[in-house]
Short mmCIF file of C-alpha atoms and ligand atoms in Angstrom, two decimals:
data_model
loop_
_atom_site.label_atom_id
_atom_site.label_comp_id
_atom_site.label_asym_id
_atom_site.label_seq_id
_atom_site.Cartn_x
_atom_site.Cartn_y
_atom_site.Cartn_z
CA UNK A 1195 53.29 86.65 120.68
CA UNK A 1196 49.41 85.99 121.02
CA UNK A 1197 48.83 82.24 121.09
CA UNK A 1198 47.20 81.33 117.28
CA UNK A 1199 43.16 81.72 118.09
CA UNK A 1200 42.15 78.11 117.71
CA UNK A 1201 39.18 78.39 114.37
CA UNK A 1202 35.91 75.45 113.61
CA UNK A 1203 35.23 75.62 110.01
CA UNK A 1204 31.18 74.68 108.75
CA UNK A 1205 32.01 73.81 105.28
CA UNK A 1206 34.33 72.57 103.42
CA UNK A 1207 33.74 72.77 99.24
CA UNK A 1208 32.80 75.46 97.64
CA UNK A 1209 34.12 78.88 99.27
CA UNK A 1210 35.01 77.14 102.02
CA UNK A 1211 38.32 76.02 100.34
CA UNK A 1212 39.42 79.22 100.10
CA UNK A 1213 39.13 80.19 104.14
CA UNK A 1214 40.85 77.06 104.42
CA UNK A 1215 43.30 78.18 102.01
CA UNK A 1216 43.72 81.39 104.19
CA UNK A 1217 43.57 79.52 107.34
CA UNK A 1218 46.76 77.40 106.36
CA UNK A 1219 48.66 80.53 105.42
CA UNK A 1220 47.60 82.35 108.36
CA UNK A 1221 48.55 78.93 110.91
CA UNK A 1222 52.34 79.16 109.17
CA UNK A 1223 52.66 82.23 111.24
CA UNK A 1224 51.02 81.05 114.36
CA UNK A 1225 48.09 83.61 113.77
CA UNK A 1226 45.16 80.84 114.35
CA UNK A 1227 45.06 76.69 114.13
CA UNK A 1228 41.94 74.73 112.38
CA UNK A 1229 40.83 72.60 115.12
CA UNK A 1230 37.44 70.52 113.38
CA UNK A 1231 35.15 71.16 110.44
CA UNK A 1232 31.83 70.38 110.66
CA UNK A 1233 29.89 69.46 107.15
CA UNK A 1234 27.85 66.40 106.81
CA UNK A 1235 28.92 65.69 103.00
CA UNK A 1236 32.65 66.12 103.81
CA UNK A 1237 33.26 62.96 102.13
CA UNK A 1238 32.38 64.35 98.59
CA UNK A 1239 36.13 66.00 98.45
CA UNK A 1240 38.08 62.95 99.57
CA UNK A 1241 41.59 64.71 99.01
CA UNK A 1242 40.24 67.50 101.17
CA UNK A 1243 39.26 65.18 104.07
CA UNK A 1244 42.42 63.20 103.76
CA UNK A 1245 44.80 66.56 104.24
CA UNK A 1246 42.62 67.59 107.16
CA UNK A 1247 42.91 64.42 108.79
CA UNK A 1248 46.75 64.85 108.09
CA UNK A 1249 46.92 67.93 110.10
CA UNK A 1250 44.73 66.34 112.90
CA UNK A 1251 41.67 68.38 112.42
CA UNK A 1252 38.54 66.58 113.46
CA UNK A 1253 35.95 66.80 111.23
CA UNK A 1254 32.32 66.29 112.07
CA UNK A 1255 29.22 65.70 110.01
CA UNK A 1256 26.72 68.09 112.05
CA UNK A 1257 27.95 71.27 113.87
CA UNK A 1258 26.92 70.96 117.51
CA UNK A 1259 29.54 69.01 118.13
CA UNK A 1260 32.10 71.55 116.85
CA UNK A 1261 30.27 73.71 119.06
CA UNK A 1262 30.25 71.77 122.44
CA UNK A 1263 34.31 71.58 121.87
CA UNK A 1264 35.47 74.35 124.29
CA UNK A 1265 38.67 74.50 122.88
CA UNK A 1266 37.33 76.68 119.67
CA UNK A 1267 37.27 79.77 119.92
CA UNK A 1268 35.50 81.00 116.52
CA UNK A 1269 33.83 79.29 113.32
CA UNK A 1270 33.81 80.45 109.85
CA UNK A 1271 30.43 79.36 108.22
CA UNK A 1272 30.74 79.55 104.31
CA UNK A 1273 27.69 77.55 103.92
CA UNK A 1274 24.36 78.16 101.70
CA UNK A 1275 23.06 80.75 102.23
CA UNK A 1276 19.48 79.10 103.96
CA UNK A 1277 21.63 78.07 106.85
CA UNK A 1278 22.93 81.02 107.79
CA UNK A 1279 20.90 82.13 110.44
CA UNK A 1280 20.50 79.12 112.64
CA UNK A 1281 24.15 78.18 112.43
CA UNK A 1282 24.89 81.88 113.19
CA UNK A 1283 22.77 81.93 115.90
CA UNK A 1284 24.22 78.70 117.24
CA UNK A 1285 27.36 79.60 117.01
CA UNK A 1286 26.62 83.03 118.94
CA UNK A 1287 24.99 81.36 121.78
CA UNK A 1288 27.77 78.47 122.38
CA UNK A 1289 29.94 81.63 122.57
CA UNK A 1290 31.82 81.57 119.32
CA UNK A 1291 33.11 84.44 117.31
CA UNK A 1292 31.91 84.15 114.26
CA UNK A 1293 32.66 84.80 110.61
CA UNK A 1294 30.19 84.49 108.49
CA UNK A 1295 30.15 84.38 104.77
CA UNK A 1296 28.04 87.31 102.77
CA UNK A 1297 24.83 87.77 102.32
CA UNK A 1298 24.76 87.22 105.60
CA UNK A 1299 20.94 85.87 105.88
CA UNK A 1300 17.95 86.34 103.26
CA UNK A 1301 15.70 88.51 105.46
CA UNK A 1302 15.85 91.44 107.31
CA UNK A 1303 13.55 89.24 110.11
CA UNK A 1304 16.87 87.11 110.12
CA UNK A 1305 18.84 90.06 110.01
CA UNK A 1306 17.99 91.20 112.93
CA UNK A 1307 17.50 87.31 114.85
CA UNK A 1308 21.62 87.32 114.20
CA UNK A 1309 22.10 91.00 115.37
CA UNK A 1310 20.18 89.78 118.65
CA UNK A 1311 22.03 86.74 119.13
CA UNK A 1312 25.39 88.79 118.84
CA UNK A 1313 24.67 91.36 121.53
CA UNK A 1314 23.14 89.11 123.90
CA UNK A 1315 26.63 87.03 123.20
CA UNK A 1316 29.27 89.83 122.81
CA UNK A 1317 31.17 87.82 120.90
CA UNK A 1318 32.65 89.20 117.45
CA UNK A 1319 30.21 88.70 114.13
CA UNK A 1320 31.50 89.52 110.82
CA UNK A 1321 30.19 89.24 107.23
CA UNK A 1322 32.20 88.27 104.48
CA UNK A 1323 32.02 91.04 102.50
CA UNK A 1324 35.86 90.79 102.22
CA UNK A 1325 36.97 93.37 99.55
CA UNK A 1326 36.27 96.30 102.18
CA UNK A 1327 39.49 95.47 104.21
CA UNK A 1328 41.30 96.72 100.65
CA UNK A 1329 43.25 100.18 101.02
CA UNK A 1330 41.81 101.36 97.82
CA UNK A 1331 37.92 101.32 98.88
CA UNK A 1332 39.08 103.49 102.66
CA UNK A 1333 40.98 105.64 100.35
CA UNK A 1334 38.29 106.06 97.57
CA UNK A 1335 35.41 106.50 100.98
CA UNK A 1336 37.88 108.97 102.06
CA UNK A 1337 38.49 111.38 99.27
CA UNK A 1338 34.48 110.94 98.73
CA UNK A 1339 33.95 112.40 102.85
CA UNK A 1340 36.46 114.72 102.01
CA UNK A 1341 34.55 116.13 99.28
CA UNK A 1342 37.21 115.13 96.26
CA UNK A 1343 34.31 114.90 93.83
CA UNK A 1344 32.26 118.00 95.59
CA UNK A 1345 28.60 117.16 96.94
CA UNK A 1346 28.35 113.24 96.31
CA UNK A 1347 24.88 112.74 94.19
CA UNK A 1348 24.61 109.67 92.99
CA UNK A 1349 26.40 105.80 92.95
CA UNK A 1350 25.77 103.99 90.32
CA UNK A 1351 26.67 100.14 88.69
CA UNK A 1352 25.04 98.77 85.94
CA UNK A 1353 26.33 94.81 85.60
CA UNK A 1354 25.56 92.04 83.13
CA UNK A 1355 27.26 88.82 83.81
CA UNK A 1356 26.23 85.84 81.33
CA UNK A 1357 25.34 82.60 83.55
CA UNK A 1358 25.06 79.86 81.89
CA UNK A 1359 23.32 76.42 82.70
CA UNK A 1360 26.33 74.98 85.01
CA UNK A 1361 25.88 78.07 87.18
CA UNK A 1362 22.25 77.23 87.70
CA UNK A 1363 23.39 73.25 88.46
CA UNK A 1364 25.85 73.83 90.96
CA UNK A 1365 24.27 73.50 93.78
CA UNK A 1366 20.38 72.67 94.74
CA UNK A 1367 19.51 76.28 96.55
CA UNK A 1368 20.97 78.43 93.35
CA UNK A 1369 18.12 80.31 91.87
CA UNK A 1370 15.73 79.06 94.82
CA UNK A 1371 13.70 81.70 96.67
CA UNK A 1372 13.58 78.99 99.57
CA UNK A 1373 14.56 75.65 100.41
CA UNK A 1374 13.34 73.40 103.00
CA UNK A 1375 10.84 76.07 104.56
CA UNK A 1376 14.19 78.51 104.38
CA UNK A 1377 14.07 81.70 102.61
CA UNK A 1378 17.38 81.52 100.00
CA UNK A 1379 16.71 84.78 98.18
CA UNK A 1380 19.67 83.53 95.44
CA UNK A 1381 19.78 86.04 92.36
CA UNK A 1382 22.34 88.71 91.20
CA UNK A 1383 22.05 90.99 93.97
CA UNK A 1384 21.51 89.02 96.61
CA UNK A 1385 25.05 86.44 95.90
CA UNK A 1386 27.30 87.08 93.13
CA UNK A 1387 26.81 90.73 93.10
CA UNK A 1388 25.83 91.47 97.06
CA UNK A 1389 29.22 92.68 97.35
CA UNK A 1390 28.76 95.56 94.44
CA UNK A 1391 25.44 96.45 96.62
CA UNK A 1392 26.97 96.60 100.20
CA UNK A 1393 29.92 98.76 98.90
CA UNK A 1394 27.36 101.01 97.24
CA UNK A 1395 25.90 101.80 100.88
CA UNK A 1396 29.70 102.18 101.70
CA UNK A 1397 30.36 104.61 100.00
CA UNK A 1398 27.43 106.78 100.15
CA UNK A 1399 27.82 106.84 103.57
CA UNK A 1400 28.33 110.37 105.04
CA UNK A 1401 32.07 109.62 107.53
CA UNK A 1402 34.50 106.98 107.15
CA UNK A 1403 33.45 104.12 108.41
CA UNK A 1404 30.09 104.08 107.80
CA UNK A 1405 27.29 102.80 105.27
CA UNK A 1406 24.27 104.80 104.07
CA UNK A 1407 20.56 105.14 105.91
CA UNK A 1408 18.05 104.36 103.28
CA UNK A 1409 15.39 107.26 102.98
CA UNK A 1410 13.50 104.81 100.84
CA UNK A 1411 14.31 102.21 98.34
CA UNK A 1412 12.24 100.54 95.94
CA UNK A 1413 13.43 97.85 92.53
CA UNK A 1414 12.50 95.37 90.82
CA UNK A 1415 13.44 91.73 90.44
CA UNK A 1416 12.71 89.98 87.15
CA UNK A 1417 13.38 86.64 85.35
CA UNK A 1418 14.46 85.78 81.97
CA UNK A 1419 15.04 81.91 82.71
CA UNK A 1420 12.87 79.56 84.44
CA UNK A 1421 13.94 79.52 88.16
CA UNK A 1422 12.21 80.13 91.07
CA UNK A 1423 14.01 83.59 92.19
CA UNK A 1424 15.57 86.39 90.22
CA UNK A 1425 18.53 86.92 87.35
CA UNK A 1426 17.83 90.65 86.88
CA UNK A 1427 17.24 93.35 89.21
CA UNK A 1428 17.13 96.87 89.82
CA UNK A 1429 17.40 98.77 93.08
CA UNK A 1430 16.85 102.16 94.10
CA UNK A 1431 17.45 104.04 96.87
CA UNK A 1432 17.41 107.45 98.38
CA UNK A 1433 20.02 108.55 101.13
CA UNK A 1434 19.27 110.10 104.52
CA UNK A 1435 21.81 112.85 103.14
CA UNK A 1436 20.61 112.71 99.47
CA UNK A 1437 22.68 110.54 97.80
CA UNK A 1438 20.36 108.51 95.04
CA UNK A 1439 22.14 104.77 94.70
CA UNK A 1440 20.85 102.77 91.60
CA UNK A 1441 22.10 99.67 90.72
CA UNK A 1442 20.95 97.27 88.07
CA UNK A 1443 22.44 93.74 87.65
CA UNK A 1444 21.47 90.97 85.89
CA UNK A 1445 22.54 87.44 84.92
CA UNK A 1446 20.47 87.32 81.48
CA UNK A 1447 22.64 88.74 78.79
CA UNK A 1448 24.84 87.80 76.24
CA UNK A 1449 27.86 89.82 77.54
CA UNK A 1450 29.66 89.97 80.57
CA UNK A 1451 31.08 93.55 82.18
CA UNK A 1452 33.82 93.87 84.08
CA UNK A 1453 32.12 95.00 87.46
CA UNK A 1454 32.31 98.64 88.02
CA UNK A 1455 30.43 101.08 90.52
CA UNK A 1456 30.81 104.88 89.84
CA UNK A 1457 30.59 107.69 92.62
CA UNK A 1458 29.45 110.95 91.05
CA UNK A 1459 29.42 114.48 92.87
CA UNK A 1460 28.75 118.00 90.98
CA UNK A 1461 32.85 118.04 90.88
CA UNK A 1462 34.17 114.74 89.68
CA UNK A 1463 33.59 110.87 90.04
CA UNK A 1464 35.36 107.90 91.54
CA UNK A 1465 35.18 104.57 90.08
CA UNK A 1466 35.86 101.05 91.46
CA UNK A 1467 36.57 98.87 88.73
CA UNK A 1468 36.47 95.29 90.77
CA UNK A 1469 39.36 94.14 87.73
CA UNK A 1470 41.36 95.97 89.07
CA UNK A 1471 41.66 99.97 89.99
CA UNK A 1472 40.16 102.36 92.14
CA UNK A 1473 39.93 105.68 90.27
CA UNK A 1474 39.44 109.08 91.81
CA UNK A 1475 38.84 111.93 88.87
CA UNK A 1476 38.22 115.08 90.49
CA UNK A 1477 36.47 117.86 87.66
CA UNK A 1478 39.76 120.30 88.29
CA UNK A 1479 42.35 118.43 89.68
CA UNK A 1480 44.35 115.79 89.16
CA UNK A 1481 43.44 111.80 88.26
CA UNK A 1482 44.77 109.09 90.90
CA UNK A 1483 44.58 105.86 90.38
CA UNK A 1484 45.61 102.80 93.00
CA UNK A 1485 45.40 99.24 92.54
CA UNK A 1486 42.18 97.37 93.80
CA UNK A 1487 42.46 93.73 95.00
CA UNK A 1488 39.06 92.20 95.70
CA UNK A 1489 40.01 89.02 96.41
CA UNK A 1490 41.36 89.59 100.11
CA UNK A 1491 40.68 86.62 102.22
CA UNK A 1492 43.41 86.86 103.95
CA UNK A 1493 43.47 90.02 105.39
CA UNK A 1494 39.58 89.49 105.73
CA UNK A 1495 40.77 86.29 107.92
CA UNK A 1496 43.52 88.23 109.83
CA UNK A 1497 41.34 91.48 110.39
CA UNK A 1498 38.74 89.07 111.71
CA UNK A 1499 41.49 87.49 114.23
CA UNK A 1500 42.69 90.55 114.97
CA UNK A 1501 38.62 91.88 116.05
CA UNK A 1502 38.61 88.26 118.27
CA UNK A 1503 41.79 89.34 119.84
CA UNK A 1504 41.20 93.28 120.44
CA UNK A 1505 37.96 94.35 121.37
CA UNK A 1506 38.88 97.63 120.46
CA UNK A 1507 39.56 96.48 116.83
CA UNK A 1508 36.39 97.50 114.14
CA UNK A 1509 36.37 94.87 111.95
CA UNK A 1510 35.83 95.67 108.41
CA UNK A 1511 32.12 94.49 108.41
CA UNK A 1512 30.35 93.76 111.60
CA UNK A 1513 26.87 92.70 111.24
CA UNK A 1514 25.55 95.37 111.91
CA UNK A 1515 26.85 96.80 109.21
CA UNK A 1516 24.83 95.16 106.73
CA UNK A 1517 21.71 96.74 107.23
CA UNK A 1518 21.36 98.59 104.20
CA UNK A 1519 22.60 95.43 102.29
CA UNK A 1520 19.29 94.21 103.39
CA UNK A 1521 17.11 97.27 102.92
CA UNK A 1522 17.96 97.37 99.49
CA UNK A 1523 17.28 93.64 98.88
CA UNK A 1524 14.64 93.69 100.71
CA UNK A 1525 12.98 96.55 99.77
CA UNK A 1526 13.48 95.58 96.39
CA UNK A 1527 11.41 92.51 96.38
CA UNK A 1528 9.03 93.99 98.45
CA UNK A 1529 8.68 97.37 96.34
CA UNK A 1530 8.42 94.54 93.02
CA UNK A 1531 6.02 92.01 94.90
CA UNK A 1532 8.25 89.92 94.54
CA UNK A 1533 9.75 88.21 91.33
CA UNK A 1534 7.99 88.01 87.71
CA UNK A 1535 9.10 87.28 84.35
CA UNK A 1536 10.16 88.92 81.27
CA UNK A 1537 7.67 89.07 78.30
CA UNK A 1538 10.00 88.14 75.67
CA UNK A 1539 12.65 85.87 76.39
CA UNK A 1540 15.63 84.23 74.31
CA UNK A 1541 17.23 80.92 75.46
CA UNK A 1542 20.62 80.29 73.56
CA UNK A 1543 21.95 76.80 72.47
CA UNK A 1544 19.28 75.29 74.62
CA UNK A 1545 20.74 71.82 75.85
CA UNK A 1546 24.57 72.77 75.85
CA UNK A 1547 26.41 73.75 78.76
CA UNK A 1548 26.71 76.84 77.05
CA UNK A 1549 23.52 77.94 77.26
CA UNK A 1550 21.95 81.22 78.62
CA UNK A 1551 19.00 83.48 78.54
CA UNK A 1552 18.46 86.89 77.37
CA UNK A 1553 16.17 89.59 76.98
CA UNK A 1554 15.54 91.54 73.55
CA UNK A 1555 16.68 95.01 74.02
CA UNK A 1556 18.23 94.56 77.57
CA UNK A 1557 22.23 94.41 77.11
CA UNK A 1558 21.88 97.44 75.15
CA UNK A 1559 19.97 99.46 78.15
CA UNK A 1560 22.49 98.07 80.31
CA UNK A 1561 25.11 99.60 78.39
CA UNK A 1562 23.63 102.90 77.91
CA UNK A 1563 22.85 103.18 81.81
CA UNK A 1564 26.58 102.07 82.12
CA UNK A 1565 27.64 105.24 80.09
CA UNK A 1566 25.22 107.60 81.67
CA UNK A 1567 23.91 106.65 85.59
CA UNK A 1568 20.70 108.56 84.63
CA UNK A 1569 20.03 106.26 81.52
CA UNK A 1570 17.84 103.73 83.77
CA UNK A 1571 16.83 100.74 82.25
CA UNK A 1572 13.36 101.02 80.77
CA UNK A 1573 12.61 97.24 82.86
CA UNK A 1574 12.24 99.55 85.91
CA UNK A 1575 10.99 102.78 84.31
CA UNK A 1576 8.18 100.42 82.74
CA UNK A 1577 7.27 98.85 85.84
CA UNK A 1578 7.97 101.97 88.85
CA UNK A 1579 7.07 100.65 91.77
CA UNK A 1580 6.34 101.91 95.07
CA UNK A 1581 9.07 103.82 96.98
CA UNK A 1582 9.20 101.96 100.48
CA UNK A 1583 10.29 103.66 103.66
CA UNK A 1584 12.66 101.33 106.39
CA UNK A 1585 9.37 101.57 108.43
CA UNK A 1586 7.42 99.91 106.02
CA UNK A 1587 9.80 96.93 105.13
CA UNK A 1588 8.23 93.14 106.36
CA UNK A 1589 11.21 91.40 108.14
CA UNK A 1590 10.01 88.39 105.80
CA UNK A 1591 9.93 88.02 102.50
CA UNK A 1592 6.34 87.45 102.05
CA UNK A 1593 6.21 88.94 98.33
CA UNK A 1594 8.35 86.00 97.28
CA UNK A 1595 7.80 83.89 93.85
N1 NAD B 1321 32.98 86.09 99.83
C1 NAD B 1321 32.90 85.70 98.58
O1 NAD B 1321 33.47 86.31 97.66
C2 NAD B 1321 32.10 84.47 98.25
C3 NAD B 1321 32.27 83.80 97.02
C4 NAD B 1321 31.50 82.65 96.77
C5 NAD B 1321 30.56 82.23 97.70
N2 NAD B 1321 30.41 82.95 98.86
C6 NAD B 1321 29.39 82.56 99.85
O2 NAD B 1321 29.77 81.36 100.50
C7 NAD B 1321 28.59 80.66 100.92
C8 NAD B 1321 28.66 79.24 100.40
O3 NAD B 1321 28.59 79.29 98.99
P1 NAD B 1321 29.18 78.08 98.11
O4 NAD B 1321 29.00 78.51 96.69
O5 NAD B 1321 30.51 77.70 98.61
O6 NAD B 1321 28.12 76.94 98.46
P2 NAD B 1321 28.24 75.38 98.19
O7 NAD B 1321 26.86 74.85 98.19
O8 NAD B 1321 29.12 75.11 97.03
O9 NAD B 1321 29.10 74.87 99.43
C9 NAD B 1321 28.73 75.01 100.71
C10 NAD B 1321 29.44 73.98 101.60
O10 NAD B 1321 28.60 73.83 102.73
C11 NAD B 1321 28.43 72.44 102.97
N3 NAD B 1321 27.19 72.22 103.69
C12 NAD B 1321 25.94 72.00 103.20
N4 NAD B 1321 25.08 71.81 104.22
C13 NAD B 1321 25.80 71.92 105.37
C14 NAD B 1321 25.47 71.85 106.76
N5 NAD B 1321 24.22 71.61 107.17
N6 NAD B 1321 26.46 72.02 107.66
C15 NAD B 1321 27.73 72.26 107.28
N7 NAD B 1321 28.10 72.33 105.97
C16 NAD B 1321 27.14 72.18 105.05
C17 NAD B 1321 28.47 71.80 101.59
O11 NAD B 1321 28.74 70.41 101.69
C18 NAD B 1321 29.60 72.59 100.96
O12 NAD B 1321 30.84 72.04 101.33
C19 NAD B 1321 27.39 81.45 100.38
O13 NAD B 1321 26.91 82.29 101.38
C20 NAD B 1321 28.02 82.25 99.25
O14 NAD B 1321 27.31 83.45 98.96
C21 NAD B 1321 31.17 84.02 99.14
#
């Protein structure tokens, strides 16, 4: 039996609680052991602070601390998402595996800052993109590389997802482009929805385990409420091997879809409903169907402990991975100049906590692009903007606001 690799969590409300929630299940069968949490406003989740301290876990109010301890030997950091990169980065150097919660950073400057920092440290990096340690997404990526649905054209998601005005209030970087000097980048694609874009790239990837190169991307962020960054986007992108990915989310609608991303070829589709089901549909064969759980963190957690423990192990995301995540964000704010608003705008029961913004003529677009990926929402169509090659993306998001 391995003895349990010995975990520093930077963190603790928010998703946080549910690593620790994994971590506990995982330490009942000696697979890892919380050692300290570092988060300087610990105290605002007393009961949380008085199990801890139960189970003799230290916890600190600033990570270097956590970090000088040379009995840890990796962190999970589920903070926001501004902090990312220098608590990455830290972590790296003091020669800490590291988890780190999706996006991983707001930039593809940072990007590449944390891909630095990990080779220079060897150490393991992950990204919590957790949903690709599921069965259903390697067997969906399979039958796709195998050709199930012929010559793979096109992966498509069209997602509304009505936020209302506690979603905006519940914390001080949602909706921020930065914070304290820090780019945030918090919208649709770039949090709630990152996941749907990263398994996008996943699947139009040409082998198994790998994720799409971007021929060229270009989107377009827009606004319907207020806020500083985005709650509707579009992104485009064309595929080293041809595969067009367009994906259009947005947080500005009256309606809420269940989250779905379709993979079409000139034989048949495959579908990844995220409420459940991974469906393959080949044009002349049979259907097959297998159940799809995105909510993994524990086999995220133990795939991670298993990549600290085996060097040989490929962890379901390494940072490196996430690339394209960032070419398509990235690209898409840069390709839009950044974000702008809507024309004509609807707020609904202003002053309740239910209330929302939407767009006249929007949720039905989104449903028509739903039904048919080649239905593009007009918000883009209106607007085209410039296709962007990798070469000509900024590492900073200097087209912000
Ligand atoms: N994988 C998923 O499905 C999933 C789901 C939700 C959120 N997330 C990600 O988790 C991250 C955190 O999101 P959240 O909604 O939990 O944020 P949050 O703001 O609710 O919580 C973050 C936690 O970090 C703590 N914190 C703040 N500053 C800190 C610092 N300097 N050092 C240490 N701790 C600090 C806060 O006190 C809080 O406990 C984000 O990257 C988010 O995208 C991932």
């Amino acid at each position: 039996m391995n003895s349990p690799v010995r975990l520093g969590l930077v963190g603790s409300g928010g998703y946080a609680q549910v690593h620790l929630s994994a971590i506990r299940t995982l330490q009942g069968s000696n697979q890892c052991r919380l050692v300290a949490v570092a988060d300087p406003f610990a105290d605002r989740l007393p009961e949380t602070v008085q199990a801890l301290r139960s189970e003799d876990v230290e916890i600190y109010p600033d990570l270097a601390p956590l970090l000088e301890r040379d009995d840890i030997d990796a962190v999970f950091i589920a903070t926001p998402i501004h902090l990312h990169t220098p608590q990455a980065i830290a972590a790296l150097a003091a020669g800490k595996h590291v988890y780190l919660e999706k996006p991983p950073c707001a930039t593809l400057g940072q990007w590449r800052h944390i891909v630095a920092a990990q080779e220079a440290a060897n150490k393991v990096c992950v990204v919590g993109f957790q949903m690709q340690t599921s069965p259903a997404l390697r067997f969906l990526k399979r039958q796709l590389v195998q050709g199930a649905v012929g010559k793979l054209q096109t992966v498509a998601a069209s997602i509304r997802w009505c936020r209302m005005d506690p979603y905006y209030a519940r914390a001080p970087w949602a909706a921020r482009w930065m914070v304290d000097g820090q780019p945030v980048f918090d919208g649709p694609a770039t949090n709630a929805l990152a996941h749907v874009v990263h398994a996008a790239m996943f699947f139009a990837g040409e082998s198994q385990d790998s994720w799409a190169e971007i021929a060229r991307v270009r989107g377009n962020l827009k606004k319907a409420r207020p806020i500083e960054s985005y709650d509707t986007s579009y992104i485009e992108a064309e595929t080293t091997s041809g595969v067009t990915v367009r994906l259009a989310f947005t947080h500005a609608s009256a309606g809420t879809d269940a989250a779905r991303l379709f993979c079409i070829g000139d034989a048949g589709k495959g579908q990844v409903s995220w409420d459940g089901k991974v469906t393959m549909a080949p044009r002349d064969g049979e259907q097959r169907t297998m159940a799809f759980d995105s909510l993994t963190p524990v086999s995220a957690v133990l795939d991670f402990l298993q990549a600290v423990r085996d060097p040989e192990h490929k962890p379901f995301t390494r940072v490196q991975d996430t690339l394209p995540y960032l070419q398509m964000v990235n690209g898409a704010c840069q390709s839009s100049g950044g974000s702008s608003a809507f024309e004509q705008t609807e707020c609904v029961a202003p002053n309740t906590p239910e209330s929302y913004y939407q767009v006249p003529g929007l949720d039905a677009e989104f449903e028509a692009f739903r039904a048919d990926a080649d239905a593009v929402p007009s918000l883009v169509e209106a607007s085209a903007r410039p296709w962007l090659q990798p070469s000509e993306l900024t590492p900073e998001l200097s087209h912000g606001r």
